[in-house]
């Protein structure tokens, strides 16, 4: 076990048997401030709306969202490209009788024409995916998953209802996933939560402009590390909150204390 502890981000999650332990740690320590933000929004301005969380991992966001929304019939969609993650979330769904939690095995992007491969072991919840045409040598020993977009899922009825929240934790594909959600943003003006890292600063600036051009003028960031077990905060990972200028959630977000959620200010400071 000591060898695995050298790299908890990869080795600790390398076997499916460890999913329950990781889930317990995540529920206790991971993104607690973001959870407070989502709780405030869900109980207020997002009541009755549909929630989509992509990069659902082991369900540390999707399961509590579904639990809180169960009484009102609020739909929560958990999307993840790793089957073992969804299988674990399914166990939580059954355990808590979450009929309102819907699981989707797919990888979000800006098109539905790509196939992605992963060279991680089948049981790893932290698997990273790359386009099959970028690294074709992975095809012989990897699991494939088809890309899709939020817009297509809404149009085809995979996701139904008034979309009130899009939560994207998509490991560097934030810009592409948001670009594949533009029609949904235009139609519903949902709250948008996007995780980004310091290494993705250029993409984050592109994303900011893309959203600014669509009247997502107000934005905040959650003041906590969002990379699980990144004790020294080396990745400088943050969740950014984007609201449409007409969003009913503006008042709720503005009322949150700044040690949880702070205005990002200038474009440069958001990266």
PDB file of C-alpha atoms in Angstrom, residues 31-271:
ATOM      1  CA  UNK A  31     -15.043  20.399  -2.439  1.00  0.00           C
ATOM      2  CA  UNK A  32     -17.021  21.129   0.708  1.00  0.00           C
ATOM      3  CA  UNK A  33     -17.394  24.819  -0.111  1.00  0.00           C
ATOM      4  CA  UNK A  34     -18.709  24.035  -3.593  1.00  0.00           C
ATOM      5  CA  UNK A  35     -21.202  21.714  -1.940  1.00  0.00           C
ATOM      6  CA  UNK A  36     -22.417  24.633   0.202  1.00  0.00           C
ATOM      7  CA  UNK A  37     -22.825  26.806  -2.893  1.00  0.00           C
ATOM      8  CA  UNK A  38     -24.808  24.105  -4.720  1.00  0.00           C
ATOM      9  CA  UNK A  39     -26.993  23.510  -1.661  1.00  0.00           C
ATOM     10  CA  UNK A  40     -27.929  27.204  -1.478  1.00  0.00           C
ATOM     11  CA  UNK A  41     -28.694  27.372  -5.187  1.00  0.00           C
ATOM     12  CA  UNK A  42     -30.616  24.113  -5.319  1.00  0.00           C
ATOM     13  CA  UNK A  43     -32.865  25.023  -2.400  1.00  0.00           C
ATOM     14  CA  UNK A  44     -33.597  28.451  -3.859  1.00  0.00           C
ATOM     15  CA  UNK A  45     -33.301  29.689  -7.418  1.00  0.00           C
ATOM     16  CA  UNK A  46     -32.729  26.229  -8.963  1.00  0.00           C
ATOM     17  CA  UNK A  47     -35.773  24.593  -7.385  1.00  0.00           C
ATOM     18  CA  UNK A  48     -37.621  22.437  -9.896  1.00  0.00           C
ATOM     19  CA  UNK A  49     -34.956  22.606 -12.594  1.00  0.00           C
ATOM     20  CA  UNK A  50     -32.902  19.847 -14.211  1.00  0.00           C
ATOM     21  CA  UNK A  51     -29.258  19.442 -13.150  1.00  0.00           C
ATOM     22  CA  UNK A  52     -26.475  18.017 -15.308  1.00  0.00           C
ATOM     23  CA  UNK A  53     -23.124  17.074 -13.763  1.00  0.00           C
ATOM     24  CA  UNK A  54     -20.451  15.836 -16.170  1.00  0.00           C
ATOM     25  CA  UNK A  55     -17.250  14.163 -15.084  1.00  0.00           C
ATOM     26  CA  UNK A  56     -19.414  12.703 -12.333  1.00  0.00           C
ATOM     27  CA  UNK A  57     -16.558  10.519 -11.035  1.00  0.00           C
ATOM     28  CA  UNK A  58     -17.963   8.522  -8.090  1.00  0.00           C
ATOM     29  CA  UNK A  59     -21.018  10.708  -7.572  1.00  0.00           C
ATOM     30  CA  UNK A  60     -19.759  12.937  -4.760  1.00  0.00           C
ATOM     31  CA  UNK A  61     -21.731  15.809  -6.325  1.00  0.00           C
ATOM     32  CA  UNK A  62     -24.461  13.930  -8.188  1.00  0.00           C
ATOM     33  CA  UNK A  63     -25.656  11.806  -5.257  1.00  0.00           C
ATOM     34  CA  UNK A  64     -26.179  14.702  -2.781  1.00  0.00           C
ATOM     35  CA  UNK A  65     -27.805  16.766  -5.546  1.00  0.00           C
ATOM     36  CA  UNK A  66     -30.225  13.920  -6.254  1.00  0.00           C
ATOM     37  CA  UNK A  67     -30.895  13.383  -2.539  1.00  0.00           C
ATOM     38  CA  UNK A  68     -31.794  17.044  -2.036  1.00  0.00           C
ATOM     39  CA  UNK A  69     -33.933  17.091  -5.174  1.00  0.00           C
ATOM     40  CA  UNK A  70     -35.771  13.835  -4.547  1.00  0.00           C
ATOM     41  CA  UNK A  71     -38.702  15.344  -2.641  1.00  0.00           C
ATOM     42  CA  UNK A  72     -39.473  17.762  -5.477  1.00  0.00           C
ATOM     43  CA  UNK A  73     -38.803  15.322  -8.316  1.00  0.00           C
ATOM     44  CA  UNK A  74     -35.799  17.310  -9.511  1.00  0.00           C
ATOM     45  CA  UNK A  75     -33.901  15.375 -12.178  1.00  0.00           C
ATOM     46  CA  UNK A  76     -30.135  14.969 -11.892  1.00  0.00           C
ATOM     47  CA  UNK A  77     -28.060  13.565 -14.757  1.00  0.00           C
ATOM     48  CA  UNK A  78     -24.631  12.113 -13.952  1.00  0.00           C
ATOM     49  CA  UNK A  79     -22.411  11.760 -17.025  1.00  0.00           C
ATOM     50  CA  UNK A  80     -19.085   9.944 -16.987  1.00  0.00           C
ATOM     51  CA  UNK A  81     -16.959   8.109 -19.588  1.00  0.00           C
ATOM     52  CA  UNK A  82     -15.789   5.414 -17.129  1.00  0.00           C
ATOM     53  CA  UNK A  83     -18.204   2.522 -16.723  1.00  0.00           C
ATOM     54  CA  UNK A  84     -16.910   1.460 -13.311  1.00  0.00           C
ATOM     55  CA  UNK A  85     -17.648   4.945 -11.964  1.00  0.00           C
ATOM     56  CA  UNK A  86     -21.240   4.753 -13.153  1.00  0.00           C
ATOM     57  CA  UNK A  87     -21.584   1.246 -11.744  1.00  0.00           C
ATOM     58  CA  UNK A  88     -20.556   2.602  -8.352  1.00  0.00           C
ATOM     59  CA  UNK A  89     -22.971   5.535  -8.631  1.00  0.00           C
ATOM     60  CA  UNK A  90     -25.693   3.038  -9.531  1.00  0.00           C
ATOM     61  CA  UNK A  91     -25.071   1.287  -6.204  1.00  0.00           C
ATOM     62  CA  UNK A  92     -25.529   4.609  -4.383  1.00  0.00           C
ATOM     63  CA  UNK A  93     -28.650   5.285  -6.419  1.00  0.00           C
ATOM     64  CA  UNK A  94     -30.159   1.969  -5.364  1.00  0.00           C
ATOM     65  CA  UNK A  95     -29.023   2.360  -1.750  1.00  0.00           C
ATOM     66  CA  UNK A  96     -30.761   5.719  -1.394  1.00  0.00           C
ATOM     67  CA  UNK A  97     -33.697   4.980  -3.761  1.00  0.00           C
ATOM     68  CA  UNK A  98     -32.825   7.910  -6.016  1.00  0.00           C
ATOM     69  CA  UNK A  99     -35.288   7.480  -8.870  1.00  0.00           C
ATOM     70  CA  UNK A 100     -34.493  11.021  -9.978  1.00  0.00           C
ATOM     71  CA  UNK A 101     -30.809  10.236 -10.643  1.00  0.00           C
ATOM     72  CA  UNK A 102     -30.096   9.290 -14.260  1.00  0.00           C
ATOM     73  CA  UNK A 103     -26.744   7.865 -15.378  1.00  0.00           C
ATOM     74  CA  UNK A 104     -25.229   8.424 -18.817  1.00  0.00           C
ATOM     75  CA  UNK A 105     -22.118   6.640 -20.097  1.00  0.00           C
ATOM     76  CA  UNK A 106     -20.533   9.109 -22.470  1.00  0.00           C
ATOM     77  CA  UNK A 107     -17.790  11.676 -22.876  1.00  0.00           C
ATOM     78  CA  UNK A 108     -18.878  15.260 -23.448  1.00  0.00           C
ATOM     79  CA  UNK A 109     -17.214  17.356 -26.128  1.00  0.00           C
ATOM     80  CA  UNK A 110     -18.250  19.812 -28.851  1.00  0.00           C
ATOM     81  CA  UNK A 111     -19.253  17.106 -31.336  1.00  0.00           C
ATOM     82  CA  UNK A 112     -20.796  13.642 -31.363  1.00  0.00           C
ATOM     83  CA  UNK A 113     -18.480  12.249 -34.037  1.00  0.00           C
ATOM     84  CA  UNK A 114     -15.366  11.374 -32.028  1.00  0.00           C
ATOM     85  CA  UNK A 115     -14.292   8.210 -30.279  1.00  0.00           C
ATOM     86  CA  UNK A 116     -11.976   8.417 -27.295  1.00  0.00           C
ATOM     87  CA  UNK A 117      -9.621   5.876 -25.813  1.00  0.00           C
ATOM     88  CA  UNK A 118      -8.156   5.447 -22.370  1.00  0.00           C
ATOM     89  CA  UNK A 119      -5.046   3.488 -21.476  1.00  0.00           C
ATOM     90  CA  UNK A 120      -5.944   3.299 -17.804  1.00  0.00           C
ATOM     91  CA  UNK A 121      -7.016   0.031 -16.260  1.00  0.00           C
ATOM     92  CA  UNK A 122     -10.709  -0.696 -16.491  1.00  0.00           C
ATOM     93  CA  UNK A 123     -11.360  -0.150 -12.786  1.00  0.00           C
ATOM     94  CA  UNK A 124      -9.685   3.248 -12.472  1.00  0.00           C
ATOM     95  CA  UNK A 125     -12.099   6.112 -11.703  1.00  0.00           C
ATOM     96  CA  UNK A 126      -9.396   8.648 -12.635  1.00  0.00           C
ATOM     97  CA  UNK A 127      -9.026   7.445 -16.225  1.00  0.00           C
ATOM     98  CA  UNK A 128      -8.078  10.099 -18.781  1.00  0.00           C
ATOM     99  CA  UNK A 129      -9.341   9.888 -22.342  1.00  0.00           C
ATOM    100  CA  UNK A 130      -7.738  11.015 -25.608  1.00  0.00           C
ATOM    101  CA  UNK A 131      -9.165  11.152 -29.164  1.00  0.00           C
ATOM    102  CA  UNK A 132      -8.588   7.834 -30.905  1.00  0.00           C
ATOM    103  CA  UNK A 133      -7.044   9.557 -33.933  1.00  0.00           C
ATOM    104  CA  UNK A 134      -4.535  11.378 -31.705  1.00  0.00           C
ATOM    105  CA  UNK A 135      -3.036   8.232 -30.192  1.00  0.00           C
ATOM    106  CA  UNK A 136      -4.172   5.284 -32.366  1.00  0.00           C
ATOM    107  CA  UNK A 137      -1.678   2.972 -30.670  1.00  0.00           C
ATOM    108  CA  UNK A 138      -3.970   2.919 -27.629  1.00  0.00           C
ATOM    109  CA  UNK A 139      -6.769   1.310 -29.586  1.00  0.00           C
ATOM    110  CA  UNK A 140      -5.434  -2.208 -29.108  1.00  0.00           C
ATOM    111  CA  UNK A 141      -5.532  -2.136 -25.303  1.00  0.00           C
ATOM    112  CA  UNK A 142      -8.047   0.519 -24.344  1.00  0.00           C
ATOM    113  CA  UNK A 143     -11.739   1.024 -23.760  1.00  0.00           C
ATOM    114  CA  UNK A 144     -13.560   3.215 -26.247  1.00  0.00           C
ATOM    115  CA  UNK A 145     -16.319   5.713 -25.570  1.00  0.00           C
ATOM    116  CA  UNK A 146     -18.303   7.859 -27.978  1.00  0.00           C
ATOM    117  CA  UNK A 147     -18.426  11.610 -27.538  1.00  0.00           C
ATOM    118  CA  UNK A 148     -21.635  13.593 -27.383  1.00  0.00           C
ATOM    119  CA  UNK A 149     -22.762  17.119 -26.519  1.00  0.00           C
ATOM    120  CA  UNK A 150     -25.154  18.557 -23.977  1.00  0.00           C
ATOM    121  CA  UNK A 151     -27.094  20.167 -26.816  1.00  0.00           C
ATOM    122  CA  UNK A 152     -27.585  16.806 -28.526  1.00  0.00           C
ATOM    123  CA  UNK A 153     -28.647  15.137 -25.299  1.00  0.00           C
ATOM    124  CA  UNK A 154     -31.262  17.841 -24.731  1.00  0.00           C
ATOM    125  CA  UNK A 155     -32.454  17.753 -28.337  1.00  0.00           C
ATOM    126  CA  UNK A 156     -32.785  13.946 -28.376  1.00  0.00           C
ATOM    127  CA  UNK A 157     -34.505  13.817 -24.993  1.00  0.00           C
ATOM    128  CA  UNK A 158     -31.717  12.089 -23.079  1.00  0.00           C
ATOM    129  CA  UNK A 159     -31.842  15.126 -20.787  1.00  0.00           C
ATOM    130  CA  UNK A 160     -35.335  16.472 -20.159  1.00  0.00           C
ATOM    131  CA  UNK A 161     -36.775  19.416 -18.291  1.00  0.00           C
ATOM    132  CA  UNK A 162     -35.691  23.009 -17.776  1.00  0.00           C
ATOM    133  CA  UNK A 163     -31.914  22.867 -17.396  1.00  0.00           C
ATOM    134  CA  UNK A 164     -30.980  25.016 -14.399  1.00  0.00           C
ATOM    135  CA  UNK A 165     -27.420  23.902 -13.663  1.00  0.00           C
ATOM    136  CA  UNK A 166     -24.517  22.566 -15.715  1.00  0.00           C
ATOM    137  CA  UNK A 167     -21.593  21.313 -13.611  1.00  0.00           C
ATOM    138  CA  UNK A 168     -18.486  20.413 -15.638  1.00  0.00           C
ATOM    139  CA  UNK A 169     -15.451  18.668 -14.131  1.00  0.00           C
ATOM    140  CA  UNK A 170     -13.998  17.456 -17.417  1.00  0.00           C
ATOM    141  CA  UNK A 171     -10.220  17.444 -17.014  1.00  0.00           C
ATOM    142  CA  UNK A 172      -9.079  20.042 -19.534  1.00  0.00           C
ATOM    143  CA  UNK A 173     -11.998  19.780 -21.977  1.00  0.00           C
ATOM    144  CA  UNK A 174     -13.947  22.664 -20.456  1.00  0.00           C
ATOM    145  CA  UNK A 175     -13.943  24.844 -23.563  1.00  0.00           C
ATOM    146  CA  UNK A 176     -15.073  22.034 -25.860  1.00  0.00           C
ATOM    147  CA  UNK A 177     -17.808  20.872 -23.499  1.00  0.00           C
ATOM    148  CA  UNK A 178     -19.188  24.393 -23.051  1.00  0.00           C
ATOM    149  CA  UNK A 179     -19.064  24.943 -26.807  1.00  0.00           C
ATOM    150  CA  UNK A 180     -21.160  21.802 -27.157  1.00  0.00           C
ATOM    151  CA  UNK A 181     -23.694  23.339 -24.757  1.00  0.00           C
ATOM    152  CA  UNK A 182     -24.264  26.738 -26.395  1.00  0.00           C
ATOM    153  CA  UNK A 183     -27.818  26.071 -27.550  1.00  0.00           C
ATOM    154  CA  UNK A 184     -28.709  24.866 -24.054  1.00  0.00           C
ATOM    155  CA  UNK A 185     -27.160  28.018 -22.577  1.00  0.00           C
ATOM    156  CA  UNK A 186     -29.150  30.158 -25.004  1.00  0.00           C
ATOM    157  CA  UNK A 187     -32.424  28.334 -24.301  1.00  0.00           C
ATOM    158  CA  UNK A 188     -32.305  27.998 -20.511  1.00  0.00           C
ATOM    159  CA  UNK A 189     -29.566  30.384 -19.246  1.00  0.00           C
ATOM    160  CA  UNK A 190     -28.491  27.852 -16.601  1.00  0.00           C
ATOM    161  CA  UNK A 191     -25.961  28.388 -13.836  1.00  0.00           C
ATOM    162  CA  UNK A 192     -22.618  27.106 -15.111  1.00  0.00           C
ATOM    163  CA  UNK A 193     -19.994  25.595 -12.786  1.00  0.00           C
ATOM    164  CA  UNK A 194     -16.668  24.847 -14.467  1.00  0.00           C
ATOM    165  CA  UNK A 195     -13.569  23.392 -12.868  1.00  0.00           C
ATOM    166  CA  UNK A 196     -10.269  24.617 -14.303  1.00  0.00           C
ATOM    167  CA  UNK A 197      -6.598  24.426 -13.406  1.00  0.00           C
ATOM    168  CA  UNK A 198      -3.740  26.895 -13.655  1.00  0.00           C
ATOM    169  CA  UNK A 199      -2.225  24.873 -16.514  1.00  0.00           C
ATOM    170  CA  UNK A 200      -5.385  25.537 -18.530  1.00  0.00           C
ATOM    171  CA  UNK A 201      -5.187  29.344 -18.190  1.00  0.00           C
ATOM    172  CA  UNK A 202      -5.260  29.986 -21.949  1.00  0.00           C
ATOM    173  CA  UNK A 203      -8.330  27.791 -22.397  1.00  0.00           C
ATOM    174  CA  UNK A 204      -9.986  29.477 -19.453  1.00  0.00           C
ATOM    175  CA  UNK A 205      -9.555  32.900 -21.040  1.00  0.00           C
ATOM    176  CA  UNK A 206     -11.077  31.566 -24.268  1.00  0.00           C
ATOM    177  CA  UNK A 207     -13.949  30.166 -22.252  1.00  0.00           C
ATOM    178  CA  UNK A 208     -14.453  33.492 -20.485  1.00  0.00           C
ATOM    179  CA  UNK A 209     -14.748  35.297 -23.826  1.00  0.00           C
ATOM    180  CA  UNK A 210     -17.110  32.671 -25.213  1.00  0.00           C
ATOM    181  CA  UNK A 211     -19.410  33.126 -22.241  1.00  0.00           C
ATOM    182  CA  UNK A 212     -19.060  36.899 -22.035  1.00  0.00           C
ATOM    183  CA  UNK A 213     -20.259  37.138 -25.645  1.00  0.00           C
ATOM    184  CA  UNK A 214     -23.396  35.280 -24.535  1.00  0.00           C
ATOM    185  CA  UNK A 215     -24.242  37.594 -21.623  1.00  0.00           C
ATOM    186  CA  UNK A 216     -22.656  35.470 -18.923  1.00  0.00           C
ATOM    187  CA  UNK A 217     -21.260  38.596 -17.389  1.00  0.00           C
ATOM    188  CA  UNK A 218     -21.084  37.709 -13.693  1.00  0.00           C
ATOM    189  CA  UNK A 219     -18.576  35.164 -12.499  1.00  0.00           C
ATOM    190  CA  UNK A 220     -17.167  33.970  -9.180  1.00  0.00           C
ATOM    191  CA  UNK A 221     -14.760  31.282  -8.047  1.00  0.00           C
ATOM    192  CA  UNK A 222     -15.022  28.931  -5.100  1.00  0.00           C
ATOM    193  CA  UNK A 223     -12.185  29.583  -2.674  1.00  0.00           C
ATOM    194  CA  UNK A 224     -10.905  26.039  -2.187  1.00  0.00           C
ATOM    195  CA  UNK A 225      -8.758  23.419  -3.890  1.00  0.00           C
ATOM    196  CA  UNK A 226     -10.812  21.283  -6.250  1.00  0.00           C
ATOM    197  CA  UNK A 227      -8.104  18.744  -7.119  1.00  0.00           C
ATOM    198  CA  UNK A 228      -8.695  15.867  -4.713  1.00  0.00           C
ATOM    199  CA  UNK A 229      -5.759  15.323  -2.318  1.00  0.00           C
ATOM    200  CA  UNK A 230      -3.676  18.079  -3.920  1.00  0.00           C
ATOM    201  CA  UNK A 231      -2.541  19.038  -0.424  1.00  0.00           C
ATOM    202  CA  UNK A 232      -0.078  21.728  -1.546  1.00  0.00           C
ATOM    203  CA  UNK A 233      -2.514  23.185  -4.096  1.00  0.00           C
ATOM    204  CA  UNK A 234       0.080  22.794  -6.859  1.00  0.00           C
ATOM    205  CA  UNK A 235      -2.560  22.519  -9.580  1.00  0.00           C
ATOM    206  CA  UNK A 236      -4.305  25.673  -8.337  1.00  0.00           C
ATOM    207  CA  UNK A 237      -7.601  24.090  -9.271  1.00  0.00           C
ATOM    208  CA  UNK A 238     -10.759  26.167  -8.797  1.00  0.00           C
ATOM    209  CA  UNK A 239     -14.458  25.921  -9.579  1.00  0.00           C
ATOM    210  CA  UNK A 240     -15.715  28.976 -11.452  1.00  0.00           C
ATOM    211  CA  UNK A 241     -19.357  30.017 -11.286  1.00  0.00           C
ATOM    212  CA  UNK A 242     -20.846  31.736 -14.342  1.00  0.00           C
ATOM    213  CA  UNK A 243     -24.284  33.325 -14.286  1.00  0.00           C
ATOM    214  CA  UNK A 244     -26.306  34.802 -17.120  1.00  0.00           C
ATOM    215  CA  UNK A 245     -27.084  38.489 -16.680  1.00  0.00           C
ATOM    216  CA  UNK A 246     -30.780  37.595 -16.295  1.00  0.00           C
ATOM    217  CA  UNK A 247     -30.224  34.690 -13.861  1.00  0.00           C
ATOM    218  CA  UNK A 248     -32.530  34.501 -10.843  1.00  0.00           C
ATOM    219  CA  UNK A 249     -29.528  33.132  -8.928  1.00  0.00           C
ATOM    220  CA  UNK A 250     -27.552  36.389  -8.970  1.00  0.00           C
ATOM    221  CA  UNK A 251     -28.941  37.502  -5.608  1.00  0.00           C
ATOM    222  CA  UNK A 252     -28.311  34.129  -3.944  1.00  0.00           C
ATOM    223  CA  UNK A 253     -24.720  33.922  -5.161  1.00  0.00           C
ATOM    224  CA  UNK A 254     -23.932  37.511  -4.233  1.00  0.00           C
ATOM    225  CA  UNK A 255     -25.132  36.860  -0.676  1.00  0.00           C
ATOM    226  CA  UNK A 256     -22.654  34.033  -0.049  1.00  0.00           C
ATOM    227  CA  UNK A 257     -19.656  34.914   2.191  1.00  0.00           C
ATOM    228  CA  UNK A 258     -16.452  35.733   0.310  1.00  0.00           C
ATOM    229  CA  UNK A 259     -14.409  33.058   2.088  1.00  0.00           C
ATOM    230  CA  UNK A 260     -16.585  30.540   0.215  1.00  0.00           C
ATOM    231  CA  UNK A 261     -17.236  32.334  -3.047  1.00  0.00           C
ATOM    232  CA  UNK A 262     -15.336  35.400  -4.246  1.00  0.00           C
ATOM    233  CA  UNK A 263     -15.826  37.667  -7.276  1.00  0.00           C
ATOM    234  CA  UNK A 264     -13.077  36.915  -9.781  1.00  0.00           C
ATOM    235  CA  UNK A 265     -12.724  40.546 -10.888  1.00  0.00           C
ATOM    236  CA  UNK A 266     -10.667  40.978 -14.049  1.00  0.00           C
ATOM    237  CA  UNK A 267     -10.304  38.381 -16.787  1.00  0.00           C
ATOM    238  CA  UNK A 268      -6.661  37.891 -15.911  1.00  0.00           C
ATOM    239  CA  UNK A 269      -7.434  37.065 -12.315  1.00  0.00           C
ATOM    240  CA  UNK A 270      -9.747  34.245 -13.370  1.00  0.00           C
ATOM    241  CA  UNK A 271      -7.058  32.171 -15.003  1.00  0.00           C
TER     242      UNK A 271
END
